[in-house]
Amino acid sequence: MSTRINLLVIFILIINLPSYATNIDKSLYRTPNADNLLYLELDVGLIIIEMNPLFAPKHVAQIKKLVRNDFYNGLTFYRVIDGFVAQAGTSIDEDNGHLDFEIKNKSLQLPIESRIANTVNKPFTLVQSPDMFAAKTGFIEGFTVAKNSEDSLTWLTHCPGVIGMSRNNAPNTATTDFYIVIGQAPRYLDSIMSVFGRVIYGMDNVQRIKRVNAKHNGNFINLSEGTTIKNISVASDLPKDKQLNIVVERTNTTRFRKKLSQRRMRADPFFYEKPPQVLDICQVPVETIIL
Amino acid sequence: MSTRINLLVIFILIINLPSYATNIDKSLYRTPNADNLLYLELDVGLIIIEMNPLFAPKHVAQIKKLVRNDFYNGLTFYRVIDGFVAQAGTSIDEDNGHLDFEIKNKSLQLPIESRIANTVNKPFTLVQSPDMFAAKTGFIEGFTVAKNSEDSLTWLTHCPGVIGMSRNNAPNTATTDFYIVIGQAPRYLDSIMSVFGRVIYGMDNVQRIKRVNAKHNGNFINLSEGTTIKNISVASDLPKDKQLNIVVERTNTTRFRKKLSQRRMRADPFFYEKPPQVLDICQVPVETIIL
């Protein structure tokens, strides 16, 4: 009897333990580096963000430092404009908007990191050339990018789910506030904002962040009505059993290129007339799977 | 004392009563025809849709007929794909998807109405030419449209908030199901779907419609988890005191054209480098005010 149970246990271990290792084709999916993942916990659910230090290294470093100092925990999404962005990351003065955290902390001011990435050795999968806003658009490791015609500059595009750092009018004024794009891509912000990541899981939860009555600038009149950040963690800081086993589709594979081509051609009979053979870089899903 | 109170009451009436009549400049805002407005009540809040019979007259007529027969009340949004569409409008067979309402009701099948509008006498405000998906894009009475280069065809574009009729593969198969666009504009659907309206109020509530575990085709596994339609009414059928006083920005005014130009030029110092001077037709807000 005990032998049977032990055999059963071993059998269960054999089936369950390595399942995620064997079921997922590693040539089609990659496991993001847990050092670059943020778990953003809201009362409406979990959101996972993959940061990309290639495009905004100082922003990623600062966000991680702030997260590790519990800076964001308890703060509220204080500016949520439906169809545009959800913004959080600083305290608000009830009378005047920003409590001068930023002014008090000049040391936190970041240089703009919008077009600094050296992507020469990174596999680029072309999506559209020209695109309405850039000479070329495409993917680098799951991230949506644009390039100039000489290929000398690459920047992350403002698609839904992208996360960037808010700033004042001057370029080098970002400190702690961030925004997540929640509506039709505001591509006019491309290359003048420091985008440092994208939501890879829980975009439905991002959409649940409350829109509340706001002043002319979009800041909420009554901050207490907003959605609060319960906690943000860097995934690699969490105990192993709290880290999700998450994989993201690779965007430099033959399979992904075929997917792009199918999206462009629309062979499916549903398309009784074929659309123009163009692709909007912000309208191409990249799969995330939690195993 | 009583005279003072009466004077006060009269004074309040004078300030409050005619405020919506006088504060809104009718040359800048129009009051949509209540015959073309749908009030879609969900447990997450109210959504108001303006239908446009110029573009899809038979679809609008059928939707009104179905609404007046309480067809939609109690049905569930059974296919909600984050970043794409929220779909409702028919019963679902737990095993096979659609309960054959559509097949049983061939009389409900609608001809495709995607490019039939005669817009010759309608004021058109140009936004972009060429746009990535069409020769021209612009506005006609608050609705986003595209045109071919000869101006002989006009169709409604699939921007966030647009509502169209679902169909099977063949063009003339729409019956009762509708979809609301909730993500990055799926412009590849332009001119092959019958779009018949757009959300003019409550897009934040549309975003709260539940995304639930789904089968491969996007239909929910467990329908009872979805968001239910409490009620849909045609606004003009409601008692006057239940009708909201709603106005929508006109899109053929000098003010609106100036707004487009400002969006294109971005003179604001926040734009320390100016973006390309192009506009995405789906990234131009049109104001709705409830008075």
Coordinates of C-alpha atoms in Angstrom, one line a residue:
Chain A
M1 CA 0.0 0.0 0.0
S2 CA 2.7 2.4 1.0
T3 CA 4.7 1.5 -2.1
R4 CA 1.7 2.2 -4.2
I5 CA 1.3 5.6 -2.6
N6 CA 5.0 6.3 -3.1
L7 CA 4.8 5.3 -6.7
L8 CA 1.8 7.5 -7.2
V9 CA 3.6 10.4 -5.6
I10 CA 6.6 9.9 -7.8
F11 CA 4.3 9.5 -10.8
I12 CA 2.6 12.8 -10.0
L13 CA 6.0 14.5 -9.6
I14 CA 7.1 13.2 -12.9
I15 CA 4.0 14.4 -14.7
N16 CA 3.7 17.8 -13.0
L17 CA 7.2 19.0 -12.2
P18 CA 8.8 19.1 -15.5
S19 CA 5.6 19.9 -17.5
Y20 CA 6.4 23.6 -18.0
A21 CA 9.9 22.7 -19.0
T22 CA 8.8 20.2 -21.6
N23 CA 5.5 21.7 -22.9
I24 CA 6.9 25.0 -23.9
D25 CA 9.2 25.2 -26.9
K26 CA 12.1 27.3 -25.8
S27 CA 12.9 28.3 -29.4
L28 CA 9.5 30.0 -29.6
Y29 CA 9.2 31.4 -26.0
R30 CA 11.7 33.1 -23.7
T31 CA 11.6 33.5 -20.0
P32 CA 12.1 37.2 -19.1
N33 CA 14.8 38.0 -16.7
A34 CA 13.2 38.2 -13.2
D35 CA 15.5 41.2 -12.4
N36 CA 13.6 43.1 -15.1
L37 CA 10.1 42.2 -14.0
L38 CA 7.8 44.3 -11.8
Y39 CA 4.8 42.8 -10.0
L40 CA 2.4 45.6 -9.6
E41 CA -0.4 44.6 -7.2
L42 CA -3.6 46.6 -7.2
D43 CA -6.8 45.8 -5.5
V44 CA -8.2 45.1 -9.0
G45 CA -5.5 42.5 -9.6
L46 CA -1.9 41.8 -10.6
I47 CA -0.1 43.5 -13.4
I48 CA 3.4 42.3 -14.6
I49 CA 5.7 44.7 -16.4
E50 CA 8.8 43.8 -18.2
M51 CA 11.4 46.5 -18.1
N52 CA 13.9 47.0 -20.8
P53 CA 17.3 48.4 -19.6
L54 CA 18.6 48.4 -23.2
F55 CA 16.4 51.4 -24.0
A56 CA 16.3 53.2 -20.6
P57 CA 19.0 51.9 -18.3
K58 CA 19.0 54.7 -15.8
H59 CA 15.2 54.7 -15.6
V60 CA 15.1 51.0 -15.0
A61 CA 17.8 51.3 -12.3
Q62 CA 15.9 54.2 -10.6
I63 CA 12.6 52.4 -10.7
K64 CA 14.1 49.3 -9.1
K65 CA 15.7 51.4 -6.4
L66 CA 12.4 53.2 -5.7
V67 CA 10.5 49.9 -5.7
R68 CA 13.1 48.4 -3.3
N69 CA 12.6 51.3 -1.0
D70 CA 8.8 50.8 -1.0
F71 CA 8.4 54.2 -2.5
Y72 CA 5.3 53.4 -4.5
N73 CA 3.4 51.3 -2.0
G74 CA 0.2 53.1 -0.9
L75 CA 0.3 55.7 -3.7
T76 CA -2.7 56.3 -5.9
F77 CA -3.2 56.4 -9.6
Y78 CA -4.0 60.1 -9.5
R79 CA -4.4 60.9 -13.3
V80 CA -6.3 58.3 -15.3
I81 CA -7.6 59.6 -18.7
D82 CA -9.7 57.0 -20.4
G83 CA -8.3 56.2 -23.8
F84 CA -4.9 57.8 -22.9
V85 CA -2.9 57.0 -19.8
A86 CA -3.0 55.9 -16.2
Q87 CA -0.4 57.8 -14.1
A88 CA 0.9 57.2 -10.6
G89 CA 4.1 57.7 -8.7
T90 CA 4.1 60.7 -6.4
S91 CA 2.2 62.2 -3.6
I92 CA -0.3 64.9 -4.4
D93 CA -0.9 68.2 -2.6
E94 CA -4.6 68.4 -2.2
D95 CA -4.5 72.1 -3.2
N96 CA -1.9 72.4 -5.9
G97 CA -1.3 69.1 -7.4
H98 CA 2.2 67.7 -7.0
L99 CA 3.6 67.8 -3.5
D100 CA 7.0 69.1 -4.4
F101 CA 8.7 65.7 -4.0
E102 CA 10.3 66.2 -7.3
I103 CA 11.6 69.6 -6.6
K104 CA 12.9 68.5 -3.2
N105 CA 14.7 65.6 -4.8
K106 CA 16.6 67.0 -7.7
S107 CA 19.0 64.1 -7.2
L108 CA 16.3 61.8 -8.6
Q109 CA 16.1 63.7 -11.9
L110 CA 16.8 61.5 -14.8
P111 CA 18.3 62.2 -18.2
I112 CA 15.9 61.6 -21.0
E113 CA 16.5 58.1 -22.4
S114 CA 14.3 58.0 -25.5
R115 CA 16.7 57.1 -28.4
I116 CA 19.9 56.0 -26.8
A117 CA 19.6 52.2 -27.3
N118 CA 22.4 50.6 -29.3
T119 CA 20.4 47.9 -31.1
V120 CA 23.0 46.9 -33.8
N121 CA 23.3 43.4 -32.5
K122 CA 19.7 42.9 -31.6
P123 CA 17.5 40.9 -34.0
F124 CA 14.9 43.2 -35.5
T125 CA 11.7 41.9 -37.0
L126 CA 10.3 44.4 -39.5
V127 CA 6.6 45.1 -39.3
Q128 CA 6.0 48.2 -41.5
S129 CA 8.0 50.5 -43.6
P130 CA 7.2 53.3 -43.8
D131 CA 4.8 53.6 -40.9
M132 CA 2.7 56.8 -40.5
F133 CA 5.0 58.0 -37.7
A134 CA 8.4 56.5 -38.5
A135 CA 10.6 55.1 -41.3
K136 CA 10.3 51.6 -39.9
T137 CA 8.5 49.8 -37.1
G138 CA 9.1 46.3 -35.8
F139 CA 9.9 44.1 -32.8
I140 CA 13.1 43.7 -30.7
E141 CA 12.6 40.9 -28.1
G142 CA 8.9 41.4 -27.8
F143 CA 9.1 45.2 -27.6
T144 CA 7.6 47.4 -30.3
V145 CA 10.1 49.8 -31.7
A146 CA 10.5 52.3 -34.5
K147 CA 13.7 53.3 -36.4
N148 CA 14.8 56.2 -38.5
S149 CA 15.6 55.6 -42.2
E150 CA 19.3 55.3 -41.6
D151 CA 18.8 52.7 -38.9
S152 CA 21.0 54.9 -36.6
L153 CA 18.2 55.5 -34.0
T154 CA 15.8 53.1 -32.4
W155 CA 13.1 53.9 -29.9
L156 CA 10.2 52.2 -28.1
T157 CA 6.8 53.1 -29.6
H158 CA 3.8 54.2 -27.5
C159 CA 1.5 51.3 -27.9
P160 CA -1.2 50.2 -25.4
G161 CA 0.5 48.7 -22.3
V162 CA 3.7 50.6 -22.7
I163 CA 5.1 52.2 -19.5
G164 CA 7.1 55.4 -19.5
M165 CA 8.3 58.0 -17.1
S166 CA 6.3 61.2 -16.8
R167 CA 8.3 64.5 -16.9
N168 CA 7.8 68.2 -16.8
N169 CA 8.4 70.3 -20.0
A170 CA 12.1 70.0 -19.9
P171 CA 13.5 66.7 -21.2
N172 CA 15.6 65.8 -18.2
T173 CA 13.0 66.2 -15.4
A174 CA 11.6 62.7 -14.9
T175 CA 11.9 61.5 -11.3
T176 CA 9.3 59.0 -9.9
D177 CA 6.0 59.3 -11.8
F178 CA 5.2 56.8 -14.4
Y179 CA 2.3 56.3 -16.9
I180 CA 0.8 53.3 -18.6
V181 CA -0.8 53.7 -22.0
I182 CA -4.4 52.5 -21.8
G183 CA -5.8 53.7 -25.1
Q184 CA -5.2 54.2 -28.8
A185 CA -1.4 54.5 -29.2
P186 CA -0.3 58.2 -28.6
R187 CA 2.5 57.8 -31.1
Y188 CA 3.1 61.6 -31.1
L189 CA 4.9 60.9 -27.7
D190 CA 7.4 58.6 -29.4
S191 CA 11.0 59.4 -29.0
I192 CA 10.5 62.4 -26.6
M193 CA 9.6 60.3 -23.5
S194 CA 11.6 57.7 -21.7
V195 CA 9.7 54.5 -22.2
F196 CA 11.2 51.8 -20.1
G197 CA 8.9 48.8 -20.3
R198 CA 5.6 47.2 -21.2
V199 CA 2.8 45.3 -19.5
I200 CA 3.2 41.6 -20.4
Y201 CA 0.4 40.3 -18.1
G202 CA -2.8 41.8 -16.6
M203 CA -3.6 44.5 -19.2
D204 CA -7.3 43.8 -18.3
N205 CA -6.4 44.8 -14.7
V206 CA -4.8 48.0 -16.0
Q207 CA -8.1 48.8 -17.7
R208 CA -9.8 48.5 -14.3
I209 CA -7.8 51.3 -12.8
K210 CA -10.5 53.9 -11.8
R211 CA -11.2 57.0 -13.9
V212 CA -12.4 59.7 -11.4
N213 CA -13.6 63.3 -11.7
A214 CA -10.6 65.3 -12.6
K215 CA -9.4 68.9 -12.8
H216 CA -8.5 70.4 -16.2
N217 CA -5.0 68.8 -16.2
G218 CA -6.5 65.4 -15.5
N219 CA -5.4 65.1 -11.9
F220 CA -8.2 63.8 -9.7
I221 CA -10.2 66.3 -7.6
N222 CA -10.5 63.7 -4.8
L223 CA -7.5 61.6 -4.6
S224 CA -9.0 59.1 -2.2
E225 CA -11.4 57.9 -5.0
G226 CA -8.5 56.5 -7.1
T227 CA -7.0 53.1 -7.3
T228 CA -4.1 52.5 -4.9
I229 CA -0.9 50.6 -5.4
K230 CA -0.9 47.9 -2.8
N231 CA 2.7 46.8 -3.6
I232 CA 5.3 46.8 -6.3
S233 CA 8.1 44.2 -6.2
V234 CA 11.0 43.3 -8.4
A235 CA 10.2 39.7 -9.2
S236 CA 13.7 38.4 -8.4
D237 CA 13.4 39.8 -4.9
L238 CA 10.4 37.6 -4.2
P239 CA 10.7 34.1 -2.7
K240 CA 10.8 31.5 -5.5
D241 CA 7.3 30.2 -4.7
K242 CA 5.8 33.7 -5.2
Q243 CA 7.5 34.1 -8.7
L244 CA 5.2 33.1 -11.5
N245 CA 6.5 30.9 -14.3
I246 CA 6.0 33.3 -17.1
V247 CA 7.1 33.0 -20.8
V248 CA 6.8 35.5 -23.6
E249 CA 6.6 34.7 -27.3
R250 CA 9.8 35.3 -29.2
T251 CA 9.4 37.9 -32.0
N252 CA 12.4 36.9 -34.2
T253 CA 11.2 33.4 -35.1
T254 CA 9.9 32.0 -38.3
R255 CA 6.6 31.3 -36.6
F256 CA 6.3 34.9 -35.5
R257 CA 7.2 36.2 -39.0
K258 CA 4.5 33.9 -40.4
K259 CA 2.0 35.3 -37.9
L260 CA 2.8 38.8 -39.1
S261 CA 2.5 37.7 -42.7
Q262 CA -0.9 36.1 -42.0
R263 CA -2.1 39.3 -40.2
R264 CA -1.1 41.2 -43.3
M265 CA -2.6 38.9 -45.9
R266 CA -5.8 37.8 -44.1
A267 CA -6.3 34.6 -46.1
D268 CA -9.2 33.7 -43.7
P269 CA -12.5 33.6 -45.6
F270 CA -13.9 36.0 -43.1
F271 CA -12.0 38.7 -45.0
Y272 CA -14.2 38.4 -48.1
E273 CA -12.4 41.5 -49.3
K274 CA -8.8 41.8 -48.2
P275 CA -7.6 44.9 -46.2
P276 CA -4.7 47.0 -47.3
Q277 CA -1.5 45.0 -46.7
V278 CA -0.2 47.1 -43.9
L279 CA 0.3 46.4 -40.2
D280 CA -0.1 48.8 -37.3
I281 CA 2.8 48.0 -34.9
C282 CA 0.5 48.6 -32.0
Q283 CA -2.1 46.1 -33.3
V284 CA 0.1 42.9 -33.2
P285 CA -0.4 40.8 -30.1
V286 CA 2.6 39.1 -28.5
E287 CA 1.7 36.1 -26.5
T288 CA 2.4 35.8 -22.8
I289 CA 1.8 32.4 -21.0
I290 CA 1.8 31.8 -17.3
L291 CA 2.7 28.1 -16.8
Chain B
M1 CA -38.4 86.6 5.8
S2 CA -40.7 84.6 3.5
T3 CA -40.1 87.2 0.7
R4 CA -36.4 86.8 1.1
I5 CA -36.7 83.0 0.8
N6 CA -38.9 83.3 -2.3
L7 CA -36.5 85.7 -3.9
L8 CA -33.7 83.3 -3.1
V9 CA -35.6 80.5 -4.7
I10 CA -36.4 82.5 -7.8
F11 CA -32.8 83.5 -8.0
I12 CA -31.6 79.9 -7.8
L13 CA -34.1 78.9 -10.5
I14 CA -32.8 81.7 -12.7
I15 CA -29.2 80.7 -12.3
N16 CA -29.8 76.9 -12.5
L17 CA -32.6 76.3 -14.9
P18 CA -31.5 77.8 -18.1
S19 CA -27.8 77.1 -17.5
Y20 CA -27.5 74.3 -20.0
A21 CA -29.5 76.3 -22.5
T22 CA -27.2 79.4 -22.3
N23 CA -23.8 78.0 -21.3
I24 CA -23.5 75.7 -24.3
D25 CA -22.7 77.4 -27.6
K26 CA -25.0 75.6 -30.1
S27 CA -22.7 76.5 -32.9
L28 CA -20.0 74.4 -31.3
Y29 CA -22.1 71.5 -29.9
R30 CA -25.0 69.5 -31.2
T31 CA -27.7 67.6 -29.4
P32 CA -27.8 64.1 -30.9
N33 CA -31.2 62.9 -32.0
A34 CA -32.7 60.9 -29.1
D35 CA -34.1 58.4 -31.7
N36 CA -30.5 57.4 -32.5
L37 CA -29.3 57.1 -28.9
L38 CA -29.0 53.8 -27.1
Y39 CA -28.7 53.7 -23.3
L40 CA -26.9 50.5 -22.5
E41 CA -27.1 49.7 -18.8
L42 CA -24.6 47.3 -17.3
D43 CA -24.0 46.6 -13.6
V44 CA -20.7 48.4 -14.1
G45 CA -22.5 51.6 -15.3
L46 CA -24.2 53.4 -18.2
I47 CA -22.9 53.5 -21.7
I48 CA -24.5 55.8 -24.4
I49 CA -24.2 54.9 -28.0
E50 CA -25.0 57.2 -30.9
M51 CA -26.2 55.3 -33.9
N52 CA -25.7 56.6 -37.4
P53 CA -28.4 55.6 -39.9
L54 CA -26.6 57.4 -42.7
F55 CA -24.0 54.6 -42.7
A56 CA -26.0 51.6 -41.8
P57 CA -29.8 52.3 -42.0
K58 CA -31.0 48.7 -41.9
H59 CA -28.7 47.8 -39.0
V60 CA -29.9 50.8 -37.0
A61 CA -33.5 49.9 -37.8
Q62 CA -33.0 46.3 -36.7
I63 CA -31.1 47.2 -33.5
K64 CA -34.0 49.5 -32.5
K65 CA -36.5 46.9 -33.2
L66 CA -34.6 44.3 -31.2
V67 CA -34.1 46.8 -28.4
R68 CA -37.8 47.6 -28.3
N69 CA -38.6 43.9 -28.1
D70 CA -36.3 43.6 -25.0
F71 CA -34.2 41.2 -27.0
Y72 CA -30.9 42.1 -25.4
N73 CA -31.9 42.5 -21.8
G74 CA -30.4 39.7 -19.7
L75 CA -27.8 38.7 -22.3
T76 CA -24.1 38.5 -21.5
F77 CA -21.0 39.9 -23.1
Y78 CA -19.8 36.4 -24.0
R79 CA -16.6 37.3 -26.0
V80 CA -14.4 40.0 -24.5
I81 CA -10.9 40.1 -25.8
D82 CA -8.8 42.7 -24.1
G83 CA -7.3 45.1 -26.5
F84 CA -9.8 44.1 -29.2
V85 CA -13.6 43.8 -28.8
A86 CA -16.4 43.2 -26.3
Q87 CA -19.2 41.2 -28.0
A88 CA -22.8 40.5 -27.0
G89 CA -26.1 39.9 -28.5
T90 CA -27.1 36.3 -28.7
S91 CA -27.7 33.3 -26.5
I92 CA -24.9 30.7 -26.3
D93 CA -25.1 27.0 -26.5
E94 CA -22.9 25.7 -23.7
D95 CA -21.4 23.1 -26.0
N96 CA -21.2 24.6 -29.4
G97 CA -21.2 28.3 -29.1
H98 CA -24.1 30.1 -30.7
L99 CA -27.5 28.7 -30.0
D100 CA -28.9 28.7 -33.5
F101 CA -30.9 31.8 -33.0
E102 CA -29.4 33.2 -36.2
I103 CA -30.1 30.1 -38.2
K104 CA -33.7 30.0 -36.9
N105 CA -34.1 33.6 -37.8
K106 CA -33.0 34.0 -41.3
S107 CA -35.4 36.8 -41.6
L108 CA -33.1 38.8 -39.3
Q109 CA -30.1 38.5 -41.7
L110 CA -28.9 41.9 -42.7
P111 CA -27.2 43.0 -45.9
I112 CA -23.7 44.3 -45.3
E113 CA -23.8 48.1 -45.0
S114 CA -20.1 49.1 -44.9
R115 CA -19.7 51.6 -47.7
I116 CA -23.1 52.6 -48.8
A117 CA -23.4 56.0 -47.2
N118 CA -24.0 58.9 -49.6
T119 CA -22.0 61.7 -47.9
V120 CA -21.9 64.2 -50.8
N121 CA -23.8 66.8 -48.8
K122 CA -22.2 66.1 -45.5
P123 CA -19.5 68.4 -44.2
F124 CA -16.3 66.5 -44.1
T125 CA -13.3 67.6 -41.9
L126 CA -10.1 66.2 -43.2
V127 CA -7.7 64.7 -40.7
Q128 CA -5.0 62.8 -42.7
S129 CA -4.3 62.1 -46.3
P130 CA -3.0 59.5 -47.0
D131 CA -3.6 57.5 -43.8
M132 CA -1.9 54.1 -43.5
F133 CA -5.2 52.3 -44.3
A134 CA -7.0 54.8 -46.6
A135 CA -6.6 57.6 -49.0
K136 CA -8.2 60.0 -46.5
T137 CA -9.5 60.1 -43.0
G138 CA -11.7 62.7 -41.3
F139 CA -14.8 63.5 -39.4
I140 CA -18.5 63.6 -40.4
E141 CA -20.7 64.8 -37.6
G142 CA -18.4 63.5 -34.9
F143 CA -17.9 60.1 -36.5
T144 CA -14.5 59.0 -37.7
V145 CA -14.6 58.1 -41.4
A146 CA -12.3 57.1 -44.3
K147 CA -12.7 57.8 -48.0
N148 CA -11.2 56.4 -51.1
S149 CA -9.1 58.7 -53.3
E150 CA -12.0 59.4 -55.7
D151 CA -14.2 60.4 -52.8
S152 CA -16.8 58.0 -54.1
L153 CA -16.9 55.8 -51.0
T154 CA -17.0 56.7 -47.4
W155 CA -17.0 54.3 -44.4
L156 CA -16.8 54.4 -40.7
T157 CA -13.4 53.5 -39.3
H158 CA -12.8 51.0 -36.5
C159 CA -11.6 53.3 -33.7
P160 CA -11.9 52.5 -30.0
G161 CA -15.6 52.9 -29.0
V162 CA -17.0 52.1 -32.4
I163 CA -19.9 49.6 -32.5
G164 CA -20.5 47.2 -35.3
M165 CA -22.5 44.1 -36.1
S166 CA -20.8 40.8 -35.9
R167 CA -21.3 38.4 -38.8
N168 CA -20.2 35.0 -40.1
N169 CA -17.8 34.6 -43.0
A170 CA -20.3 35.7 -45.6
P171 CA -20.9 39.4 -45.8
N172 CA -24.7 39.3 -45.4
T173 CA -25.0 37.2 -42.3
A174 CA -25.2 39.7 -39.4
T175 CA -28.4 39.3 -37.3
T176 CA -28.3 40.3 -33.6
D177 CA -24.7 40.2 -32.2
F178 CA -22.7 43.4 -31.9
Y179 CA -19.2 44.3 -30.8
I180 CA -17.7 47.4 -29.3
V181 CA -14.0 48.1 -30.1
I182 CA -12.1 48.3 -26.8
G183 CA -8.5 48.4 -27.9
Q184 CA -6.0 49.7 -30.5
A185 CA -8.0 50.4 -33.6
P186 CA -8.4 47.1 -35.7
R187 CA -8.5 49.1 -38.9
Y188 CA -8.1 45.9 -41.0
L189 CA -11.8 45.5 -40.3
D190 CA -12.7 48.8 -42.0
S191 CA -15.2 48.6 -44.9
I192 CA -15.9 44.9 -44.5
M193 CA -18.1 45.2 -41.3
S194 CA -21.3 47.1 -40.8
V195 CA -20.4 49.8 -38.3
F196 CA -23.5 51.5 -37.1
G197 CA -22.5 53.8 -34.2
R198 CA -20.1 54.8 -31.5
V199 CA -19.9 55.2 -27.8
I200 CA -20.3 58.8 -26.9
Y201 CA -20.4 58.4 -23.1
G202 CA -19.2 55.8 -20.7
M203 CA -16.2 54.3 -22.5
D204 CA -14.7 53.8 -19.0
N205 CA -17.6 51.6 -18.3
V206 CA -17.1 49.7 -21.5
Q207 CA -13.6 49.0 -20.3
R208 CA -15.0 47.4 -17.1
I209 CA -16.8 44.7 -19.0
K210 CA -15.3 41.5 -17.7
R211 CA -12.6 39.5 -19.6
V212 CA -13.1 35.8 -18.6
N213 CA -11.4 32.5 -19.4
A214 CA -12.2 31.7 -22.9
K215 CA -12.1 29.1 -25.5
H216 CA -9.9 29.3 -28.6
N217 CA -12.4 31.4 -30.5
G218 CA -12.6 33.9 -27.6
N219 CA -16.1 32.7 -26.3
F220 CA -16.2 32.4 -22.6
I221 CA -16.0 28.9 -21.1
N222 CA -18.4 29.8 -18.3
L223 CA -20.9 32.3 -19.6
S224 CA -22.2 33.1 -16.1
E225 CA -18.9 34.8 -15.3
G226 CA -19.5 37.5 -17.9
T227 CA -21.0 41.0 -17.6
T228 CA -24.8 41.0 -18.2
I229 CA -26.8 43.6 -20.1
K230 CA -29.4 44.9 -17.6
N231 CA -31.3 46.9 -20.1
I232 CA -31.0 48.7 -23.5
S233 CA -33.4 51.4 -24.4
V234 CA -33.7 53.8 -27.3
A235 CA -33.4 57.2 -25.5
S236 CA -36.5 58.7 -27.2
D237 CA -38.6 55.9 -25.7
L238 CA -37.7 56.9 -22.1
P239 CA -39.7 59.4 -20.1
K240 CA -38.3 62.9 -20.5
D241 CA -36.9 62.9 -16.9
K242 CA -34.8 59.8 -17.6
Q243 CA -33.3 61.3 -20.8
L244 CA -29.9 62.9 -20.2
N245 CA -29.2 66.3 -21.6
I246 CA -26.2 65.4 -23.7
V247 CA -24.3 67.4 -26.3
V248 CA -21.5 66.4 -28.6
E249 CA -18.8 68.6 -30.0
R250 CA -19.3 69.6 -33.7
T251 CA -16.5 68.5 -35.9
N252 CA -17.0 70.9 -38.7
T253 CA -16.3 74.1 -36.9
T254 CA -13.3 76.5 -36.9
R255 CA -12.7 75.6 -33.3
F256 CA -12.4 71.9 -34.1
R257 CA -10.2 72.5 -37.1
K258 CA -8.0 74.6 -34.9
K259 CA -7.9 71.7 -32.4
L260 CA -6.8 69.3 -35.1
S261 CA -4.1 71.8 -36.2
Q262 CA -2.8 72.2 -32.6
R263 CA -2.7 68.4 -32.2
R264 CA -0.7 68.2 -35.4
M265 CA 1.7 71.0 -34.6
R266 CA 2.2 70.5 -30.8
A267 CA 3.3 74.1 -30.1
D268 CA 3.2 73.3 -26.3
P269 CA 6.7 73.5 -24.8
F270 CA 6.3 69.9 -23.5
F271 CA 7.1 68.9 -27.0
Y272 CA 10.7 69.9 -26.9
E273 CA 11.0 68.1 -30.3
K274 CA 8.0 68.2 -32.5
P275 CA 6.4 64.9 -33.6
P276 CA 5.8 64.1 -37.3
Q277 CA 3.0 66.3 -38.5
V278 CA 0.5 63.5 -38.9
L279 CA -2.7 62.6 -37.1
D280 CA -4.1 59.2 -36.3
I281 CA -7.9 59.5 -36.9
C282 CA -8.5 57.2 -33.9
Q283 CA -6.4 59.4 -31.6
V284 CA -8.5 62.6 -31.8
P285 CA -10.9 63.0 -28.9
V286 CA -14.4 64.4 -29.6
E287 CA -16.0 66.0 -26.5
T288 CA -19.2 64.8 -25.0
I289 CA -20.8 66.9 -22.2
I290 CA -23.7 65.8 -20.0
L291 CA -25.4 69.0 -18.8

